Structures are given as C-alpha cells and as structure tokens.
mmCIF file of N, CA and C in Angstrom:
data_model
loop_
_atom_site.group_PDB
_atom_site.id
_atom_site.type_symbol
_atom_site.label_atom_id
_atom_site.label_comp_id
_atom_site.label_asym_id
_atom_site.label_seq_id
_atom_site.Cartn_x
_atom_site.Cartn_y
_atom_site.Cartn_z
ATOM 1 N N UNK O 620 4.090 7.429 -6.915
ATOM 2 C CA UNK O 620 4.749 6.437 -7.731
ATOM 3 C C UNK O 620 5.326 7.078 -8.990
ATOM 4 N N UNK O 621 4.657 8.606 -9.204
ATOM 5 C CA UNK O 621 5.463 9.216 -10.372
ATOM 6 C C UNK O 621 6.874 9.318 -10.620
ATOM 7 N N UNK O 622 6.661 10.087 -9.030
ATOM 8 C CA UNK O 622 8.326 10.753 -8.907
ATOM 9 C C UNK O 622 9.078 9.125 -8.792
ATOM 10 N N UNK O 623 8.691 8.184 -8.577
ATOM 11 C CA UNK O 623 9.779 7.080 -8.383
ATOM 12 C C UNK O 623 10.344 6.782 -9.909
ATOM 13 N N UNK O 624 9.244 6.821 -11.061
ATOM 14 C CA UNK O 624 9.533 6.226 -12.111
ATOM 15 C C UNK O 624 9.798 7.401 -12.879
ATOM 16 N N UNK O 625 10.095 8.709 -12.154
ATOM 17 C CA UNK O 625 10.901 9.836 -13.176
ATOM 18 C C UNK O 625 12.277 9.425 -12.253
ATOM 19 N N UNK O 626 12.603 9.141 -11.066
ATOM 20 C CA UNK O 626 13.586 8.955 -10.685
ATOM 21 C C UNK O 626 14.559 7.852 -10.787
ATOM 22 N N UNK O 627 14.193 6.288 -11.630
ATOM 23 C CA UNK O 627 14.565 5.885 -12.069
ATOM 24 C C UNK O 627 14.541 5.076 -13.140
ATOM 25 N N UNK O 628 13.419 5.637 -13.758
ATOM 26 C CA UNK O 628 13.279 5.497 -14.923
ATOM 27 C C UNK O 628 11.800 4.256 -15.011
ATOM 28 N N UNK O 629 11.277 4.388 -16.227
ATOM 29 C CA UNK O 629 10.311 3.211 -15.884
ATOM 30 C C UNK O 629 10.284 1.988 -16.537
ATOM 31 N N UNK O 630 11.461 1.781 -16.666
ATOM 32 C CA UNK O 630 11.736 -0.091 -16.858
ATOM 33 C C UNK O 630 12.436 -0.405 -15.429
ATOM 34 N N UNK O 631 12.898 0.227 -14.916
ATOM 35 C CA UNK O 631 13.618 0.269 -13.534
ATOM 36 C C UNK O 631 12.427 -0.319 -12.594
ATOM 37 N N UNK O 632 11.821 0.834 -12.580
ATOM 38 C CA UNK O 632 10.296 0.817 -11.260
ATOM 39 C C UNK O 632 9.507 -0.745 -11.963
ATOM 40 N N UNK O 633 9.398 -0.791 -13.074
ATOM 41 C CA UNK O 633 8.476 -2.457 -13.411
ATOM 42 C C UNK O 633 9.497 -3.477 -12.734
ATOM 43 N N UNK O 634 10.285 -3.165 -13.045
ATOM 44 C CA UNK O 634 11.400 -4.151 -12.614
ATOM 45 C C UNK O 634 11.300 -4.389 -10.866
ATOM 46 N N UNK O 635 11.140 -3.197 -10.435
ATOM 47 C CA UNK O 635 11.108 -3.369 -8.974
ATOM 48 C C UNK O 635 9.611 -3.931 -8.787
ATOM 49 N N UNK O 636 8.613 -3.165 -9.135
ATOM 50 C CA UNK O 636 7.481 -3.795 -8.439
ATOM 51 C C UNK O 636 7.344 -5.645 -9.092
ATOM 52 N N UNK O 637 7.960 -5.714 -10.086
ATOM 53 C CA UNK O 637 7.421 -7.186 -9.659
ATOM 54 C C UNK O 637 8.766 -7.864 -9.391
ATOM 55 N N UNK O 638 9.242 -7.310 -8.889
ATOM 56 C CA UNK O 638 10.481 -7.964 -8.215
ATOM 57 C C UNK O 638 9.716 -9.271 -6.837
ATOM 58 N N UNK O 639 10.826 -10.108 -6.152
ATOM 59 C CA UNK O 639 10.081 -10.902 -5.764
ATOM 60 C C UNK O 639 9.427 -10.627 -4.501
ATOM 61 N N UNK O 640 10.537 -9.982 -3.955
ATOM 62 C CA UNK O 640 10.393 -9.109 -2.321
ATOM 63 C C UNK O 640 9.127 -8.637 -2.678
ATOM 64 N N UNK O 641 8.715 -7.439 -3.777
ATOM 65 C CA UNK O 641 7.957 -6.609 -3.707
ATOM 66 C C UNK O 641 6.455 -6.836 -4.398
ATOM 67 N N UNK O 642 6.618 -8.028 -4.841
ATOM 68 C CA UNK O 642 5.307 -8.571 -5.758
ATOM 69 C C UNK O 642 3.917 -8.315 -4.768
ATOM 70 N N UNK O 643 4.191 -9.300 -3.305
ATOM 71 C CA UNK O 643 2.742 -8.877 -2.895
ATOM 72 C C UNK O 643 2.323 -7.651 -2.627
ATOM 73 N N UNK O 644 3.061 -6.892 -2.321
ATOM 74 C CA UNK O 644 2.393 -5.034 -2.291
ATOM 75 C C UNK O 644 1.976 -4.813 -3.545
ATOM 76 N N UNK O 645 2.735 -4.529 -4.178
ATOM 77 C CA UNK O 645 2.660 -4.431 -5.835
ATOM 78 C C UNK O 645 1.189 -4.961 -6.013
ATOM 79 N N UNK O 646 1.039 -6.354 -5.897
ATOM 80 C CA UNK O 646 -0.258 -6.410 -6.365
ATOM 81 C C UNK O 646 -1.517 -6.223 -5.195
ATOM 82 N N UNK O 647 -1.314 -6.215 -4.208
ATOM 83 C CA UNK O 647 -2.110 -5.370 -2.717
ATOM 84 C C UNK O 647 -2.661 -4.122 -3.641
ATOM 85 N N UNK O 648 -1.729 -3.430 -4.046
ATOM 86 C CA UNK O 648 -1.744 -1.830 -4.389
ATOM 87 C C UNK O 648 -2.550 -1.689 -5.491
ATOM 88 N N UNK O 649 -2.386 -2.875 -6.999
ATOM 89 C CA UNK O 649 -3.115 -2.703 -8.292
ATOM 90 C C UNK O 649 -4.749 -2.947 -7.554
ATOM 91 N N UNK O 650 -4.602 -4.434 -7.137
ATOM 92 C CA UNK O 650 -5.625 -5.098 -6.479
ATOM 93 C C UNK O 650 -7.002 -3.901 -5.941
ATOM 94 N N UNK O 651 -6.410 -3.229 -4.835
ATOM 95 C CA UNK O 651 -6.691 -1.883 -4.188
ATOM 96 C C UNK O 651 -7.053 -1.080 -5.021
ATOM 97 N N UNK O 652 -6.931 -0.598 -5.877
ATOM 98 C CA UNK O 652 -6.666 0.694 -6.725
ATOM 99 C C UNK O 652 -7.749 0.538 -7.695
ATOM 100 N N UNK O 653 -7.700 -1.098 -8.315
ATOM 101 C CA UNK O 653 -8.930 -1.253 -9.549
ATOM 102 C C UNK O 653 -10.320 -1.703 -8.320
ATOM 103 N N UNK O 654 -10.150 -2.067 -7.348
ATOM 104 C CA UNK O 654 -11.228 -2.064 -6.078
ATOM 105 C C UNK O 654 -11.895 -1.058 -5.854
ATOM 106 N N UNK O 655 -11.178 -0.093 -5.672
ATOM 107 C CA UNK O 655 -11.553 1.380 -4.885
ATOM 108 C C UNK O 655 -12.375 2.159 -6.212
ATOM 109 N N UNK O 656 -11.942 2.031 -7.814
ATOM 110 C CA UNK O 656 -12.794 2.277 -8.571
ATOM 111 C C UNK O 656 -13.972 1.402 -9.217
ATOM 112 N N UNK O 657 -14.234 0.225 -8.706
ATOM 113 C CA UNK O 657 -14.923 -0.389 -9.033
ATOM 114 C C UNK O 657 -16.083 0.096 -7.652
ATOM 115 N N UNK O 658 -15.590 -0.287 -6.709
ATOM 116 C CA UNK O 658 -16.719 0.192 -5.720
ATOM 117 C C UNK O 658 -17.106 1.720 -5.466
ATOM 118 N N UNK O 659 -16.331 2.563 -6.125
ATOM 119 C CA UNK O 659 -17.535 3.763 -6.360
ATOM 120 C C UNK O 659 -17.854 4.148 -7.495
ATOM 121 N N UNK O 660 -17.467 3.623 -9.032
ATOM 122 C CA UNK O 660 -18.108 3.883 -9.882
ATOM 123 C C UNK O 660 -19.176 2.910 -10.481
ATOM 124 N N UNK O 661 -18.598 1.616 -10.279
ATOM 125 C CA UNK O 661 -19.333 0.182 -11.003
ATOM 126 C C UNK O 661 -20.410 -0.099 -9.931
ATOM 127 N N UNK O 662 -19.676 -0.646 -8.974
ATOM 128 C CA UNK O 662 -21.313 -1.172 -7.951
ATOM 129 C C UNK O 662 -20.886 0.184 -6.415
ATOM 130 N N UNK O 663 -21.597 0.882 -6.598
ATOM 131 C CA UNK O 663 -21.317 1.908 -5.805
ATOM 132 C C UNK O 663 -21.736 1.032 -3.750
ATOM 133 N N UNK O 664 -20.916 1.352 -3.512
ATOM 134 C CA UNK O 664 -20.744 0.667 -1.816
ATOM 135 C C UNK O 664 -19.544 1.584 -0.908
ATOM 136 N N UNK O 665 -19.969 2.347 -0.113
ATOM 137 C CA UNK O 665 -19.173 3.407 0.401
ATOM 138 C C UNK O 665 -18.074 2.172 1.807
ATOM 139 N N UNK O 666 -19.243 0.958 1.947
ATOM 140 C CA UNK O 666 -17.943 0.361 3.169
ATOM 141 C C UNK O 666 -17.315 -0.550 1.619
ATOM 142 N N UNK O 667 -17.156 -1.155 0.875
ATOM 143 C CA UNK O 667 -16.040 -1.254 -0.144
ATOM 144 C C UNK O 667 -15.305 -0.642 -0.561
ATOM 145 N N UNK O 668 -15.655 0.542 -0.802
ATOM 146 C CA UNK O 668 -14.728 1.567 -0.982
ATOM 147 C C UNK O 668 -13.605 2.143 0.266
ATOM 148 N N UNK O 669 -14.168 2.045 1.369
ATOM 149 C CA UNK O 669 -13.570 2.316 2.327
ATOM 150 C C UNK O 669 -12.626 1.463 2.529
ATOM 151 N N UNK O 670 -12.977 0.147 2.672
ATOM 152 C CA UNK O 670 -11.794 -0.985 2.733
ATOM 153 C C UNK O 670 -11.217 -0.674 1.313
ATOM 154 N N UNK O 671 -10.922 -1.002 0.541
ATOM 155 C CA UNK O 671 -10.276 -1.334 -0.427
ATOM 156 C C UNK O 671 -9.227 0.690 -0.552
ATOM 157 N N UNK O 672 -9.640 1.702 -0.085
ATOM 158 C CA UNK O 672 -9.136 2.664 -0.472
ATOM 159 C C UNK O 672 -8.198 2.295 1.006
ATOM 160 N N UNK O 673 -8.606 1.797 2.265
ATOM 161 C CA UNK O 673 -7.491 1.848 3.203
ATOM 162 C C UNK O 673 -6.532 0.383 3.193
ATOM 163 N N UNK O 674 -6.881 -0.242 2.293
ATOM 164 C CA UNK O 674 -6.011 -1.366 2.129
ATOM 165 C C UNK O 674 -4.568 -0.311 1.010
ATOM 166 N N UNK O 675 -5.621 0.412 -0.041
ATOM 167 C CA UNK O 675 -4.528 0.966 -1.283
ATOM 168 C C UNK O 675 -3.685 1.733 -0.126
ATOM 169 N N UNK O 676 -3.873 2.677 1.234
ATOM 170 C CA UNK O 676 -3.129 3.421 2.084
ATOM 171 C C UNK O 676 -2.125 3.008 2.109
ATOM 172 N N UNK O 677 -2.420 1.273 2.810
ATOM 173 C CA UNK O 677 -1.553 0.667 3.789
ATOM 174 C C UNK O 677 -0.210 0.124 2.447
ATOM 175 N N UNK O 678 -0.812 -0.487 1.420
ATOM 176 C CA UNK O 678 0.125 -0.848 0.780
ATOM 177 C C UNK O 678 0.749 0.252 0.214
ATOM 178 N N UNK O 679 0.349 1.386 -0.428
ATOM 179 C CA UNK O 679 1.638 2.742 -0.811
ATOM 180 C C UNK O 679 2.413 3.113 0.307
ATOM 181 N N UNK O 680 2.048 2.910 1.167
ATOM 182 C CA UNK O 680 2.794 3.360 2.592
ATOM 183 C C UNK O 680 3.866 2.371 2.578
ATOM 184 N N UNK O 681 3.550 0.950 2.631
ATOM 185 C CA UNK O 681 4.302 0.096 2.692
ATOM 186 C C UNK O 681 5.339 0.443 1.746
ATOM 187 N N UNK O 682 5.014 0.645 0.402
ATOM 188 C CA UNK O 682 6.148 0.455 -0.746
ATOM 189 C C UNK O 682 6.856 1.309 -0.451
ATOM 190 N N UNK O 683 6.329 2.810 -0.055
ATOM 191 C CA UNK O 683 7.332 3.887 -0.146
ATOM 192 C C UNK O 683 8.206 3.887 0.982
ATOM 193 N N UNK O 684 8.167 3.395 2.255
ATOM 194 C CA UNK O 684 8.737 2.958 3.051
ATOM 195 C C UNK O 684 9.981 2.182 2.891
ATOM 196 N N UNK O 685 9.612 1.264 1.723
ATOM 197 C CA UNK O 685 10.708 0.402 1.510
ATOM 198 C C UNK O 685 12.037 0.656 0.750
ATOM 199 N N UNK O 686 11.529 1.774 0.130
ATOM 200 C CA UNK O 686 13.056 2.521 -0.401
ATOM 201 C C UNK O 686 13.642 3.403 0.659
ATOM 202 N N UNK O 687 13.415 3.631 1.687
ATOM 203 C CA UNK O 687 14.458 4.223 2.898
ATOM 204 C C UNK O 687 14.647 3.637 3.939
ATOM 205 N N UNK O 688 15.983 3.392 4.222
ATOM 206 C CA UNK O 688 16.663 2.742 5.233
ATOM 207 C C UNK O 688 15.985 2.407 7.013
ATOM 208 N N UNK O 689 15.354 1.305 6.883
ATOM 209 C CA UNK O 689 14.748 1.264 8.606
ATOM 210 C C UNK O 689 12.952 1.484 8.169
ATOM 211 N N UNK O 690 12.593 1.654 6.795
ATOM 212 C CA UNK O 690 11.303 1.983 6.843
ATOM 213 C C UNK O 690 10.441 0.974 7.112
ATOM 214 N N UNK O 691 10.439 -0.034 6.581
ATOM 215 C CA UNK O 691 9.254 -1.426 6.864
ATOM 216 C C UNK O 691 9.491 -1.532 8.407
ATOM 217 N N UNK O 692 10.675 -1.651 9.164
ATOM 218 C CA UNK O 692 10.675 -1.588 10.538
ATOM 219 C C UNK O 692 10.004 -0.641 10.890
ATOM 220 N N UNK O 693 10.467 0.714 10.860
ATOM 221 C CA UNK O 693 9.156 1.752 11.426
ATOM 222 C C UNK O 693 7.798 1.721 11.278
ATOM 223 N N UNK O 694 7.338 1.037 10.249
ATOM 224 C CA UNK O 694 6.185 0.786 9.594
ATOM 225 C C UNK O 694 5.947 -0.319 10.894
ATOM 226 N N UNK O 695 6.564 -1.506 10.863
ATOM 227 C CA UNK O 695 5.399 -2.292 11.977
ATOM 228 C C UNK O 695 6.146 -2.065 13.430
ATOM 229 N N UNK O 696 6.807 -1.217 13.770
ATOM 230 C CA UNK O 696 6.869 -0.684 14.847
ATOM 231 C C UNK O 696 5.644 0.354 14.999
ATOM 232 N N UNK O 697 5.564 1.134 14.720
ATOM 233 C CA UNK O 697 4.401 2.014 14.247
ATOM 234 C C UNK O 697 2.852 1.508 14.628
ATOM 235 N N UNK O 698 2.881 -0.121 13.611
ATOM 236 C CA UNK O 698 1.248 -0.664 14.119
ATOM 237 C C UNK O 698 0.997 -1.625 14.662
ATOM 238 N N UNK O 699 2.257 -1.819 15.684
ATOM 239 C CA UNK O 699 2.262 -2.354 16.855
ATOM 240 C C UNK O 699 2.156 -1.197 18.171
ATOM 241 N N UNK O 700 2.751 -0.447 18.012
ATOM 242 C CA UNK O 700 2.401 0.557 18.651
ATOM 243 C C UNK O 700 0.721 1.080 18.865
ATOM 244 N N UNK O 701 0.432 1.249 17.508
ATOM 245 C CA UNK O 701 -1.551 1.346 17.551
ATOM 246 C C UNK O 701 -2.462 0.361 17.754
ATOM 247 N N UNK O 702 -1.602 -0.893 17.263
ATOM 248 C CA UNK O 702 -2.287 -2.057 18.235
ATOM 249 C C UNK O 702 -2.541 -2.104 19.244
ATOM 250 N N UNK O 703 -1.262 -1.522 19.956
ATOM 251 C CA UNK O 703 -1.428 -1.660 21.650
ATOM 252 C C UNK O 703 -2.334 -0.619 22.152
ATOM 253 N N UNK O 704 -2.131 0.784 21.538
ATOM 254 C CA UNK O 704 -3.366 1.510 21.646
ATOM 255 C C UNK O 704 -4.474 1.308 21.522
ATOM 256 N N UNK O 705 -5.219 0.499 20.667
ATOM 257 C CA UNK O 705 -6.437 0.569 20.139
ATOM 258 C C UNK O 705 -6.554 -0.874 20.880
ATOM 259 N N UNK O 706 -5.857 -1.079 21.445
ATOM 260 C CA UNK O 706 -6.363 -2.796 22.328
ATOM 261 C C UNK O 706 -6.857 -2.162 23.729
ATOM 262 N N UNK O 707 -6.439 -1.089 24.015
ATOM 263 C CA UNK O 707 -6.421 -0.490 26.141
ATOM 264 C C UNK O 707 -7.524 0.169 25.449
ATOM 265 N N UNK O 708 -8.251 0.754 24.190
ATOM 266 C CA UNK O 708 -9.452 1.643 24.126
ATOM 267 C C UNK O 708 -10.461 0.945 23.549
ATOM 268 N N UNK O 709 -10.547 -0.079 23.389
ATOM 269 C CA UNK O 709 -11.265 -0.973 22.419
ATOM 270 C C UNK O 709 -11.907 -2.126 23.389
ATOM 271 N N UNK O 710 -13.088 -2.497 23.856
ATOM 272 C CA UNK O 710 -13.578 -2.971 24.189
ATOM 273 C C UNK O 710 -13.161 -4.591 23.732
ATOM 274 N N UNK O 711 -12.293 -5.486 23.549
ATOM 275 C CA UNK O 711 -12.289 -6.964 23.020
ATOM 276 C C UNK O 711 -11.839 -7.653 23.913
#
C-alpha cells in the first residue's frame, strides 16, 4: 500500500480507499489488520490470528487486483476454480 500512496500521492489513495466501490475492502483490510494484532499481542489465540491474518490476505489481494485491468475477474475466477478443487478433495 506504500508504493500506491508514493505513486499517487496520499490524499489520492484516502480518496480511493474510502471511495464507494472500495469502502468494504478498505475496511475488511483495517478491520483485519487491527484483528491480527490484537489476537497475537492483546488476547493471544493462534486460530484468531489465523483467520483474521487470512481474511487481511484475501482483502490486499482483492485491492491490489483492482487497480489492473481484468483483476477482480481473475480473482473470482481463480476461487472458483479452488472451490471446485477443494469440493472433488474435501469430503462435504
């Protein structure tokens, strides 16, 4: 998220993340981020931490995706694709 807000400056990047498109990642990502340090420094819990550090994944993935052309499509092309995988290996 550095290089975004050396690349366009950082009234630009505030501007984008709470833009309207981009608000729920945006806050997925803060959400995530003050999670992932709360559950290993404040109440230490390694499966909180785990969720909340692969929720922060999914949403930076998401955002950075969204500044190149076709990315949110590849993105749930992608975990539809591992859906279908993890459905033929997954016992449900």
């Amino acid at each position: 998220m550095l290089g975004f807000i050396i690349l366009i400056g950082p009234l630009n990047q505030l501007k984008h993340l709470i833009s309207p498109e981009r608000l729920p990642f945006s806050a997925a990502y803060i959400a995530s981020l003050v999670l992932t340090i709360y559950f290993s420094m404040i109440n230490p819990s390694y499966i909180g931490a785990i969720v909340a550090a692969v929720v922060q994944v999914g949403a930076l993935m998401t955002y950075v995706a969204a500044y190149f052309p076709g990315g949110v499509q590849t993105l749930k092309f992608g975990a539809q694709m591992l859906m279908r995988g993890a459905g033929s290996v997954l016992p449900i």
